[in-house]
Amino acid sequence: MTEAVFTGFPGFIASQLIRTSIGQEPGLGVSAIVLPSERVKAEKEAARIQEETGCRPLRIIEGDITKQGLGLKQEDLACLADKKIIFWHLAAIYDLAVPRDLAWKVNVEGTKFVNEFVSGLLDLERYMYFSTAYVAGKREGVLREDELIRPEEFKNFYEETKFEAEVLVEEMKKNYPVTIIRPGIVRGHSKTGETIKFDGPYFFLNMIDRIRKMPIIPYVGRSSSYINVVPIDYILEASVYLSKLPASEGETVHLTDPDPHPVEEVYRSMVVHLTGKTPKGRLPKKMAVIGLKTRPVRKMLGVEMETLDYMDWPASFDTSKAGQLLKGSGIRCADFLETMPEMIAFYELHKNDKKFHIPIQ
């Protein structure tokens, strides 16, 4: 009997991966390792999944990836001992503004403990590790899936610690069936717009919405770069497919948009769809940086300062391996501009609900 074991639950991606996995394999057993502080929230989400899918009850296991043996009790370990395991490691600190010490403890040390735990499993079918395409830091040009090159500089501690964590998982490939997933910037569902938090590209929507009454909405800086944003449904479908595909064992895959759009084109589309206006004029990036150094300005606009680092970064992601592995599956990344209306509609519906907004530091 196969058991899918997840860290990162009840986070959005882990929760949706469970739904997708069960939808494709109704008899699949699912266990989730959650912090004790997250147990109540996890049980509510598990009940929703069971009600929606009719699956077997999810097993909620209290643990902590920053502890030896993930802090699991003997009885919980015994429940996994006689099963084939697909282990999904998603638990991480994803905030671009995260302090280094916290990011290192969770993203690097946590992954080290998860690796040790996974290496002790008796019947491991696959270890699915969620990294990020942005382990490239400030490297420029075409970034390949088969490269893991330490950049001279990272844009933030999130990128740095995810790079260091991926180095540890890369070593696991020598002896274990590992697949590393590198997503681009994740947005809501391409058809429904659904998401559970407004970060990443939603910071731009926050800003545009809060200055929408201005007579002119300017571009921010000047950029010829492309922005790589992918819908959650592409990440889910592709990841679950790859978890079962023998050819993806030992591979690192960019789940990024193979046909991204220029930053300014995306920004223009956001302004048009959200306000009915067309952006005019330009606010110099230096002025934007100075403004966002002030916390009251960041909070007023709902934008993390680190967001600006991705607006003029001259790099692109090669997706040759992803294309090769997904060929014939029918799984494709929906076009960002074509599905912008769904994203905007969901944002407009929930923009006044505080639970969707992350605290701006």
XYZ file of N, CA, C and O in Angstrom, residues 57-252:
784
model
N -9.793 9.046 5.771
C -9.323 10.132 6.642
C -7.818 10.353 6.516
O -7.045 9.391 6.443
N -7.407 11.598 6.460
C -5.989 11.918 6.437
C -5.411 11.709 7.839
O -6.070 12.020 8.832
N -4.198 11.192 7.894
C -3.543 11.014 9.188
C -2.749 12.288 9.506
O -1.848 12.689 8.746
N -3.086 12.963 10.587
C -2.366 14.153 11.025
C -1.330 13.731 12.066
O -1.674 13.183 13.108
N -0.064 13.967 11.760
C 1.043 13.571 12.636
C 1.730 14.829 13.143
O 2.219 15.643 12.352
N 1.770 14.995 14.451
C 2.465 16.148 15.012
C 3.978 15.940 14.917
O 4.490 14.875 15.253
N 4.670 16.962 14.443
C 6.118 16.887 14.320
C 6.709 18.258 14.074
O 6.000 19.264 14.094
N 8.001 18.286 13.813
C 8.701 19.551 13.604
C 9.939 19.260 12.768
O 10.836 18.537 13.213
N 9.994 19.798 11.558
C 11.111 19.468 10.665
C 12.438 20.018 11.161
O 13.493 19.605 10.665
N 12.429 20.921 12.130
C 13.689 21.466 12.639
C 14.253 20.629 13.789
O 15.205 21.045 14.443
N 13.658 19.445 14.013
C 14.133 18.557 15.083
C 14.598 17.223 14.505
O 14.107 16.785 13.462
N 15.522 16.591 15.195
C 16.004 15.268 14.801
C 14.834 14.292 14.734
O 13.971 14.282 15.611
N 14.793 13.499 13.663
C 13.696 12.554 13.491
C 12.362 13.224 13.272
O 11.312 12.591 13.359
N 12.410 14.528 12.947
C 11.220 15.354 12.714
C 10.312 15.418 13.940
O 9.151 15.807 13.833
N 10.850 15.021 15.094
C 10.073 15.098 16.330
C 8.898 14.149 16.379
O 7.942 14.374 17.127
N 8.956 13.056 15.609
C 7.829 12.128 15.545
C 7.858 11.117 16.691
O 8.928 10.698 17.145
N 6.682 10.694 17.119
C 6.560 9.676 18.151
C 6.733 8.292 17.527
O 6.524 8.103 16.329
N 7.070 7.320 18.365
C 7.313 5.957 17.880
C 6.084 5.370 17.204
O 6.188 4.677 16.190
N 4.896 5.648 17.763
C 3.681 5.080 17.158
C 3.410 5.643 15.759
O 2.867 4.963 14.897
N 3.819 6.899 15.554
C 3.648 7.483 14.222
C 4.641 6.887 13.236
O 4.312 6.631 12.072
N 5.859 6.647 13.703
C 6.852 5.998 12.849
C 6.404 4.592 12.480
O 6.582 4.152 11.335
N 5.793 3.894 13.432
C 5.337 2.521 13.191
C 4.275 2.477 12.106
O 4.198 1.512 11.335
N 3.446 3.504 12.032
C 2.373 3.546 11.032
C 2.905 3.650 9.604
O 2.216 3.294 8.653
N 4.142 4.139 9.476
C 4.727 4.309 8.137
C 5.664 3.159 7.767
O 6.068 3.043 6.611
N 5.988 2.322 8.729
C 7.044 1.328 8.545
C 6.755 0.303 7.454
O 7.659 -0.133 6.751
N 5.500 -0.085 7.285
C 5.186 -1.171 6.342
C 4.585 -0.662 5.036
O 3.940 -1.407 4.315
N 4.807 0.599 4.716
C 4.199 1.199 3.519
C 5.247 1.689 2.526
O 6.354 2.064 2.905
N 4.864 1.666 1.265
C 5.648 2.353 0.244
C 5.365 3.847 0.387
O 4.204 4.236 0.499
N 6.409 4.663 0.360
C 6.245 6.071 0.677
C 6.624 6.968 -0.505
O 7.700 6.819 -1.102
N 5.722 7.899 -0.826
C 6.071 9.050 -1.658
C 6.135 10.230 -0.688
O 5.121 10.597 -0.084
N 7.319 10.792 -0.509
C 7.503 11.850 0.489
C 7.578 13.199 -0.214
O 8.433 13.422 -1.072
N 6.671 14.101 0.161
C 6.611 15.450 -0.412
C 7.105 16.441 0.637
O 6.470 16.608 1.675
N 8.211 17.096 0.348
C 8.727 18.091 1.303
C 8.480 19.503 0.766
O 9.154 19.967 -0.161
N 7.495 20.180 1.380
C 7.146 21.538 0.978
C 7.336 22.559 2.098
O 7.311 23.773 1.833
N 7.473 22.105 3.343
C 7.566 23.037 4.464
C 8.777 23.947 4.307
O 9.899 23.486 4.101
N 8.547 25.249 4.372
C 9.618 26.236 4.225
C 9.074 27.606 4.609
O 7.861 27.803 4.697
N 9.984 28.542 4.810
C 9.600 29.942 4.967
C 9.720 30.572 3.591
O 10.802 30.640 3.014
N 8.596 31.034 3.041
C 8.574 31.535 1.669
C 8.638 33.060 1.572
O 8.722 33.607 0.485
N 8.601 33.752 2.686
C 8.553 35.209 2.692
C 9.870 35.801 2.173
O 10.952 35.465 2.661
N 9.776 36.704 1.188
C 10.972 37.327 0.633
C 11.696 38.197 1.660
O 12.895 38.439 1.545
N 10.970 38.669 2.672
C 11.563 39.556 3.677
C 11.966 38.810 4.948
O 12.218 39.430 5.972
N 12.048 37.496 4.892
C 12.340 36.694 6.084
C 13.758 36.975 6.606
O 14.709 37.117 5.820
N 13.947 37.059 7.936
C 15.290 37.203 8.507
C 16.125 35.947 8.233
O 15.592 34.842 8.149
N 17.439 36.115 8.132
C 18.303 34.999 7.737
C 18.265 33.852 8.743
O 18.227 32.683 8.359
N 18.312 34.141 10.036
C 18.360 33.077 11.040
C 17.145 32.166 10.964
O 17.269 30.938 11.021
N 15.973 32.761 10.828
C 14.749 31.968 10.731
C 14.720 31.168 9.437
O 14.372 29.982 9.430
N 15.093 31.817 8.338
C 15.107 31.118 7.047
C 16.081 29.950 7.069
O 15.796 28.867 6.556
N 17.248 30.145 7.695
C 18.256 29.076 7.749
C 17.746 27.896 8.585
O 17.898 26.739 8.199
N 17.149 28.199 9.719
C 16.672 27.142 10.607
C 15.631 26.267 9.919
O 15.695 25.025 10.001
N 14.665 26.885 9.261
C 13.577 26.118 8.648
C 13.981 25.553 7.288
O 13.829 24.357 7.022
N 14.501 26.406 6.418
C 14.743 25.990 5.036
C 15.956 25.084 4.873
O 15.929 24.143 4.076
N 17.024 25.356 5.621
C 18.250 24.569 5.471
C 18.330 23.451 6.511
O 18.385 22.264 6.157
N 18.308 23.818 7.785
C 18.398 22.785 8.821
C 17.186 21.861 8.781
O 17.309 20.647 8.975
N 16.009 22.424 8.511
C 14.808 21.599 8.397
C 14.931 20.587 7.274
O 14.574 19.415 7.426
N 15.452 21.025 6.119
C 15.630 20.108 4.992
C 16.675 19.043 5.305
O 16.539 17.878 4.903
N 17.712 19.409 6.060
C 18.713 18.422 6.468
C 18.063 17.307 7.288
O 18.317 16.110 7.051
N 17.200 17.673 8.221
C 16.524 16.665 9.049
C 15.530 15.840 8.227
O 15.382 14.637 8.452
N 14.851 16.489 7.277
C 13.931 15.743 6.404
C 14.715 14.749 5.561
O 14.315 13.593 5.399
N 15.859 15.164 5.014
C 16.697 14.262 4.224
C 17.114 13.038 5.039
O 17.077 11.902 4.547
N 17.519 13.274 6.289
C 17.923 12.164 7.148
C 16.756 11.216 7.394
O 16.924 9.989 7.376
N 15.571 11.794 7.601
C 14.389 10.968 7.841
C 14.046 10.147 6.598
O 13.802 8.933 6.684
N 14.057 10.795 5.456
C 13.721 10.113 4.202
C 14.713 8.995 3.903
O 14.340 7.907 3.435
N 15.987 9.238 4.184
C 17.001 8.218 3.907
C 16.836 6.977 4.781
O 17.366 5.909 4.463
N 16.084 7.097 5.865
C 15.839 5.961 6.733
C 14.571 5.193 6.420
O 14.287 4.161 7.050
N 13.790 5.670 5.443
C 12.562 4.962 5.069
C 12.903 3.671 4.324
O 13.761 3.672 3.428
N 12.231 2.599 4.673
C 12.582 1.283 4.126
C 12.102 1.078 2.698
O 12.704 0.316 1.941
N 11.013 1.734 2.320
C 10.464 1.514 0.978
C 10.036 2.857 0.376
O 8.862 3.169 0.257
N 11.041 3.649 0.009
C 10.802 4.981 -0.548
C 10.599 4.884 -2.059
O 11.506 4.493 -2.794
N 9.398 5.242 -2.519
C 9.125 5.244 -3.961
C 9.661 6.501 -4.627
O 10.198 6.453 -5.730
N 9.488 7.654 -3.961
C 9.962 8.912 -4.519
C 10.052 9.969 -3.419
O 9.228 9.996 -2.507
N 11.061 10.802 -3.532
C 11.208 11.973 -2.668
C 11.010 13.195 -3.551
O 11.838 13.499 -4.397
N 9.887 13.888 -3.355
C 9.549 15.080 -4.144
C 9.888 16.314 -3.307
O 9.242 16.583 -2.289
N 10.895 17.035 -3.745
C 11.337 18.212 -2.993
C 10.979 19.489 -3.750
O 11.320 19.637 -4.930
N 10.297 20.396 -3.058
C 9.928 21.681 -3.661
C 10.994 22.723 -3.362
O 11.125 23.196 -2.237
N 11.729 23.087 -4.384
C 12.714 24.153 -4.303
C 12.075 25.418 -4.893
O 10.899 25.670 -4.705
N 12.832 26.193 -5.616
C 12.319 27.370 -6.314
C 13.231 27.663 -7.495
O 14.447 27.401 -7.428
N 12.680 28.193 -8.563
C 13.504 28.577 -9.709
C 14.487 29.678 -9.331
O 15.501 29.883 -10.012
N 14.220 30.357 -8.210
C 15.015 31.520 -7.833
C 16.223 31.171 -6.971
O 16.839 32.066 -6.380
N 16.594 29.876 -6.929
C 17.887 29.501 -6.336
C 19.025 30.105 -7.161
O 20.169 30.111 -6.724
N 18.704 30.626 -8.335
C 19.715 31.236 -9.204
C 20.229 32.558 -8.660
O 21.257 33.064 -9.129
N 19.539 33.136 -7.658
C 19.988 34.405 -7.102
C 20.045 35.485 -8.166
O 19.098 35.677 -8.923
N 21.186 36.176 -8.255
C 21.316 37.277 -9.215
C 22.042 36.874 -10.493
O 22.466 37.740 -11.270
N 22.177 35.556 -10.728
C 22.727 35.123 -12.014
C 21.834 35.615 -13.136
O 20.620 35.735 -12.977
N 22.437 35.884 -14.293
C 21.685 36.421 -15.419
C 21.774 35.489 -16.617
O 22.504 34.507 -16.609
N 20.991 35.796 -17.649
C 20.991 34.990 -18.859
C 20.054 33.800 -18.744
O 19.108 33.810 -17.947
N 20.321 32.754 -19.520
C 19.478 31.560 -19.524
C 19.894 30.641 -18.375
O 21.061 30.252 -18.263
N 18.941 30.294 -17.529
C 19.190 29.458 -16.357
C 18.663 28.057 -16.628
O 17.477 27.869 -16.905
N 19.530 27.071 -16.556
C 19.188 25.712 -16.956
C 18.768 24.847 -15.770
O 19.182 25.070 -14.633
N 17.954 23.836 -16.078
C 17.465 22.924 -15.050
C 18.571 22.051 -14.478
O 18.510 21.653 -13.311
N 19.576 21.735 -15.289
C 20.642 20.846 -14.822
C 21.794 21.617 -14.172
O 22.858 21.052 -13.923
N 21.586 22.909 -13.899
C 22.596 23.719 -13.227
C 22.187 23.992 -11.774
O 21.022 24.261 -11.497
N 23.152 23.905 -10.884
C 22.971 24.379 -9.510
C 24.270 25.097 -9.159
O 25.157 24.550 -8.519
N 24.354 26.326 -9.643
C 25.568 27.125 -9.536
C 25.374 28.198 -8.475
O 24.409 28.967 -8.531
N 26.282 28.254 -7.521
C 26.167 29.262 -6.466
C 26.407 30.648 -7.071
O 27.487 30.922 -7.611
N 25.415 31.532 -6.992
C 25.592 32.870 -7.546
C 26.501 33.720 -6.670
O 26.721 33.394 -5.495
N 27.020 34.789 -7.229
C 27.848 35.685 -6.432
C 27.014 36.399 -5.377
O 27.522 36.789 -4.327
N 25.715 36.559 -5.667
C 24.854 37.300 -4.740
C 23.412 36.819 -4.879
O 22.978 36.424 -5.965
N 22.681 36.836 -3.773
C 21.255 36.526 -3.768
C 20.468 37.817 -3.552
O 20.971 38.780 -2.982
N 19.215 37.820 -4.002
C 18.373 39.001 -3.807
C 17.851 39.098 -2.380
O 17.514 40.178 -1.911
N 17.750 37.943 -1.694
C 17.191 37.924 -0.343
C 17.564 36.598 0.326
O 18.117 35.691 -0.308
N 17.257 36.490 1.604
C 17.626 35.284 2.369
C 16.761 34.082 1.992
O 17.177 32.935 2.187
N 15.574 34.339 1.479
C 14.747 33.230 0.998
C 15.492 32.481 -0.105
O 15.639 31.258 -0.065
N 15.984 33.227 -1.102
C 16.703 32.599 -2.208
C 17.956 31.872 -1.709
O 18.224 30.739 -2.120
N 18.708 32.525 -0.847
C 19.955 31.937 -0.359
C 19.715 30.615 0.369
O 20.401 29.609 0.108
N 18.734 30.597 1.253
C 18.510 29.378 2.043
C 17.872 28.271 1.210
O 18.139 27.091 1.448
N 17.072 28.627 0.232
C 16.528 27.588 -0.653
C 17.635 27.000 -1.534
O 17.610 25.811 -1.857
N 18.610 27.820 -1.926
C 19.756 27.287 -2.661
C 20.520 26.288 -1.800
O 20.828 25.171 -2.238
N 20.836 26.689 -0.568
C 21.596 25.811 0.316
C 20.840 24.510 0.593
O 21.436 23.434 0.676
N 19.520 24.604 0.712
C 18.705 23.407 0.934
C 18.735 22.503 -0.295
O 18.844 21.274 -0.173
N 18.666 23.108 -1.484
C 18.677 22.281 -2.693
C 20.015 21.566 -2.865
O 20.061 20.437 -3.365
N 21.094 22.204 -2.447
C 22.402 21.532 -2.484
C 22.354 20.236 -1.688
O 22.864 19.196 -2.124
N 21.715 20.272 -0.534
C 21.602 19.079 0.307
C 20.757 17.997 -0.366
O 21.093 16.807 -0.314
N 19.663 18.400 -1.000
C 18.782 17.420 -1.659
C 19.448 16.860 -2.909
O 19.294 15.674 -3.234
N 20.210 17.683 -3.599
C 20.932 17.222 -4.794
C 21.840 16.043 -4.451
O 21.957 15.088 -5.228
N 22.465 16.090 -3.296
C 23.331 14.993 -2.858
C 22.540 13.698 -2.682
O 23.076 12.606 -2.878
N 21.270 13.826 -2.326
C 20.419 12.649 -2.110
C 20.199 11.860 -3.407
O 19.908 10.662 -3.369
N 20.329 12.518 -4.538
C 20.075 11.857 -5.823
C 21.008 10.667 -6.063
O 20.680 9.760 -6.827
N 22.158 10.689 -5.422
C 23.132 9.617 -5.639
C 22.617 8.260 -5.163
O 22.984 7.219 -5.723
N 21.767 8.282 -4.133
C 21.353 7.020 -3.519
C 19.843 6.827 -3.404
O 19.393 5.737 -3.038
N 19.061 7.861 -3.733
C 17.622 7.778 -3.499
C 16.851 8.332 -4.707
O 17.380 9.142 -5.468
N 15.588 7.889 -4.867
C 14.772 8.351 -6.002
C 14.212 9.752 -5.745
O 13.146 9.914 -5.161
N 14.949 10.756 -6.176
C 14.624 12.151 -5.883
C 14.184 12.888 -7.136
O 14.758 12.708 -8.215
N 13.170 13.724 -6.998
C 12.803 14.682 -8.037
C 12.703 16.062 -7.397
O 12.007 16.235 -6.388
N 13.425 17.022 -7.961
C 13.407 18.390 -7.437
C 12.531 19.257 -8.338
O 12.751 19.311 -9.553
N 11.553 19.892 -7.723
C 10.645 20.790 -8.444
C 11.064 22.229 -8.169
O 11.186 22.639 -7.019
N 11.282 22.989 -9.231
C 11.585 24.415 -9.095
C 10.447 25.240 -9.712
O 10.452 25.513 -10.909
N 9.487 25.653 -8.906
C 8.404 26.480 -9.447
C 8.865 27.917 -9.699
O 9.814 28.404 -9.074
N 8.149 28.583 -10.615
C 8.320 30.026 -10.761
C 7.506 30.709 -9.668
O 7.169 30.099 -8.648
N 7.171 31.978 -9.875
C 6.323 32.705 -8.930
C 4.903 32.163 -9.084
O 4.343 32.179 -10.184
N 4.322 31.671 -7.992
C 3.038 30.980 -8.072
C 1.877 31.959 -7.866
O 1.888 32.768 -6.941
N 0.888 31.866 -8.740
C -0.336 32.651 -8.595
C -1.514 31.704 -8.416
O -1.339 30.488 -8.330
N -2.721 32.241 -8.381
C -3.915 31.442 -8.184
C -4.266 30.583 -9.391
O -3.600 30.608 -10.434
N -5.339 29.829 -9.249
C -5.805 28.896 -10.285
C -6.133 29.651 -11.565
O -6.770 30.708 -11.540
N -5.701 29.110 -12.698
C -5.881 29.812 -13.972
C -7.343 29.956 -14.379
O -7.701 30.888 -15.091
N -8.203 29.036 -13.902
C -9.621 29.086 -14.304
C -10.509 29.773 -13.271
O -11.502 30.406 -13.624
N -10.169 29.634 -11.992
C -11.014 30.209 -10.936
C -10.376 31.420 -10.262
O -11.068 32.183 -9.585
N -9.068 31.571 -10.416
C -8.350 32.646 -9.746
C -8.071 32.360 -8.281
O -7.432 33.155 -7.602
N -8.529 31.211 -7.776
C -8.452 30.932 -6.345
C -7.014 30.857 -5.845
O -6.155 30.222 -6.444
N -6.771 31.510 -4.719
C -5.530 31.404 -3.977
C -5.877 31.615 -2.515
O -7.033 31.910 -2.194
N -4.907 31.473 -1.614
C -5.225 31.731 -0.201
C -4.436 32.904 0.355
O -4.652 33.311 1.484
N -3.505 33.450 -0.436
C -2.800 34.633 0.044
C -2.349 35.496 -1.128
O -2.033 34.995 -2.211
N -2.350 36.779 -0.877
C -1.980 37.746 -1.895
C -0.519 38.166 -1.684
O -0.224 39.133 -0.988
N 0.389 37.395 -2.284
C 1.802 37.761 -2.277
C 2.327 37.653 -3.701
O 1.550 37.514 -4.643
N 3.632 37.738 -3.901
C 4.176 37.638 -5.250
C 3.574 38.687 -6.168
O 3.630 39.892 -5.882
N 2.949 38.274 -7.279
C 2.390 39.248 -8.230
C 1.238 40.058 -7.647
O 0.913 41.141 -8.158
N 0.650 39.566 -6.566
C -0.466 40.278 -5.945
C -0.008 41.556 -5.243
O -0.822 42.449 -4.991
N 1.299 41.678 -4.948
C 1.790 42.931 -4.387
C 1.573 44.076 -5.384
O 1.262 45.202 -5.000
N 1.742 43.779 -6.674
C 1.482 44.797 -7.694
C 0.007 45.185 -7.702
O -0.343 46.360 -7.836
N -0.868 44.178 -7.556
C -2.301 44.468 -7.512
C -2.642 45.328 -6.300
O -3.468 46.249 -6.392
N -2.025 45.023 -5.150
C -2.247 45.839 -3.953
C -1.921 47.304 -4.239
O -2.700 48.216 -3.921
N -0.744 47.518 -4.807
C -0.301 48.878 -5.065
C -1.226 49.591 -6.056
O -1.667 50.728 -5.824
N -1.534 48.908 -7.155
C -2.397 49.510 -8.182
C -3.765 49.845 -7.599
O -4.325 50.921 -7.849
N -4.305 48.926 -6.796
C -5.628 49.153 -6.211
C -5.625 50.360 -5.277
O -6.597 51.123 -5.235
N -4.530 50.544 -4.556
C -4.492 51.614 -3.557
C -4.158 52.983 -4.145
O -4.294 53.998 -3.468
N -3.726 53.007 -5.407
C -3.504 54.302 -6.070
C -4.445 54.473 -7.263
O -4.257 55.367 -8.084
N -5.482 53.648 -7.317
C -6.348 53.627 -8.499
C -7.086 54.936 -8.734
O -7.490 55.232 -9.863
N -7.254 55.739 -7.680
C -7.981 57.003 -7.836
C -7.094 58.144 -8.308
O -7.584 59.238 -8.571
N -5.817 57.889 -8.389
C -4.918 58.921 -8.922
C -5.244 59.175 -10.392
O -5.638 58.249 -11.116
N -5.097 60.401 -10.853
C -5.417 60.694 -12.262
C -4.530 59.933 -13.241
O -4.959 59.591 -14.341
N -3.287 59.688 -12.830
C -2.352 58.944 -13.679
C -1.700 57.839 -12.838
O -1.244 58.087 -11.733
N -1.669 56.622 -13.383
C -0.967 55.511 -12.731
C 0.292 55.244 -13.540
O 0.216 54.804 -14.694
N 1.460 55.506 -12.974
C 2.704 55.394 -13.742
C 3.270 53.979 -13.760
O 2.944 53.150 -12.911
N 4.120 53.706 -14.733
C 4.975 52.520 -14.675
C 5.989 52.758 -13.563
O 6.304 53.905 -13.213
N 6.527 51.688 -12.997
C 7.563 51.799 -11.972
C 8.890 51.411 -12.606
O 9.096 50.250 -12.971
N 9.772 52.385 -12.769
C 11.051 52.129 -13.405
C 10.888 51.848 -14.894
O 9.833 52.093 -15.486
N 11.944 51.299 -15.466
C 11.915 50.909 -16.879
C 12.532 49.526 -16.987
O 13.613 49.281 -16.453
N 11.828 48.612 -17.645
C 12.318 47.240 -17.691
C 12.048 46.590 -19.039
O 10.984 46.781 -19.635
N 13.039 45.830 -19.510
C 12.851 44.998 -20.700
C 12.864 43.521 -20.304
O 12.916 42.645 -21.169
N 12.821 43.263 -18.991
C 12.864 41.888 -18.485
C 11.508 41.211 -18.567
O 10.471 41.876 -18.739
N 11.527 39.898 -18.424
C 10.312 39.092 -18.404
C 10.062 38.613 -16.975
O 11.003 38.376 -16.223
N 8.789 38.460 -16.622
C 8.452 37.954 -15.296
C 7.830 36.570 -15.437
O 7.014 36.338 -16.342
N 8.253 35.651 -14.594
C 7.798 34.274 -14.738
C 6.816 33.907 -13.630
O 7.213 33.638 -12.497
N 5.545 33.923 -13.976
C 4.460 33.638 -13.031
C 3.669 32.445 -13.542
O 3.293 32.398 -14.720
N 3.432 31.458 -12.666
C 2.748 30.231 -13.091
C 1.507 29.979 -12.234
O 1.519 30.224 -11.029
N 0.427 29.489 -12.835
C -0.779 29.203 -12.062
C -0.634 27.940 -11.233
O 0.053 26.996 -11.625
N -1.280 27.926 -10.093
C -1.162 26.805 -9.167
C -1.605 25.487 -9.798
O -1.016 24.437 -9.521
N -2.607 25.511 -10.682
C -3.077 24.257 -11.274
C -2.003 23.596 -12.139
O -1.917 22.364 -12.196
N -1.158 24.399 -12.789
C -0.059 23.830 -13.567
C 0.945 23.142 -12.642
O 1.396 22.021 -12.905
N 1.267 23.793 -11.530
C 2.201 23.215 -10.554
C 1.660 21.890 -10.019
O 2.386 20.898 -9.922
N 0.382 21.867 -9.680
C -0.228 20.669 -9.095
C -0.245 19.509 -10.086
O 0.205 18.398 -9.781
N -0.785 19.755 -11.261
C -0.930 18.688 -12.257
C 0.428 18.143 -12.681
O 0.624 16.924 -12.777
N 1.372 19.043 -12.920
C 2.695 18.614 -13.374
C 3.441 17.861 -12.269
O 4.066 16.830 -12.529
N 3.362 18.350 -11.040
C 4.097 17.717 -9.942
C 3.592 16.310 -9.658
O 4.386 15.377 -9.471
N 2.268 16.146 -9.592
C 1.707 14.816 -9.327
C 2.050 13.861 -10.471
O 2.403 12.694 -10.243
N 1.982 14.353 -11.692
C 2.343 13.530 -12.849
C 3.801 13.081 -12.751
O 4.121 11.898 -12.941
N 4.688 14.022 -12.419
C 6.113 13.703 -12.341
C 6.429 12.762 -11.186
O 7.381 11.974 -11.257
N 5.633 12.823 -10.124
C 5.880 11.950 -8.971
C 5.684 10.478 -9.315
O 6.197 9.597 -8.627
N 4.951 10.212 -10.376
C 4.682 8.833 -10.793
C 5.468 8.424 -12.036
O 5.400 7.271 -12.468
N 6.174 9.373 -12.621
C 6.870 9.128 -13.881
C 8.287 8.621 -13.622
O 9.113 9.351 -13.067
N 8.598 7.392 -14.009
C 9.950 6.864 -13.763
C 11.052 7.745 -14.346
O 12.116 7.897 -13.734
N 10.791 8.349 -15.504
C 11.820 9.152 -16.167
C 12.185 10.420 -15.399
O 13.237 11.017 -15.652
N 11.343 10.845 -14.459
C 11.640 12.067 -13.712
C 12.506 11.811 -12.485
O 12.957 12.749 -11.819
N 12.762 10.531 -12.186
C 13.617 10.196 -11.047
C 15.034 10.714 -11.300
O 15.610 10.491 -12.361
N 15.574 11.424 -10.339
C 16.918 11.976 -10.468
C 16.991 13.285 -11.225
O 18.087 13.802 -11.478
N 15.835 13.859 -11.555
C 15.808 15.084 -12.348
C 15.432 16.314 -11.510
O 14.756 16.204 -10.486
N 15.857 17.471 -11.998
C 15.432 18.767 -11.478
C 14.654 19.455 -12.586
O 15.129 19.531 -13.729
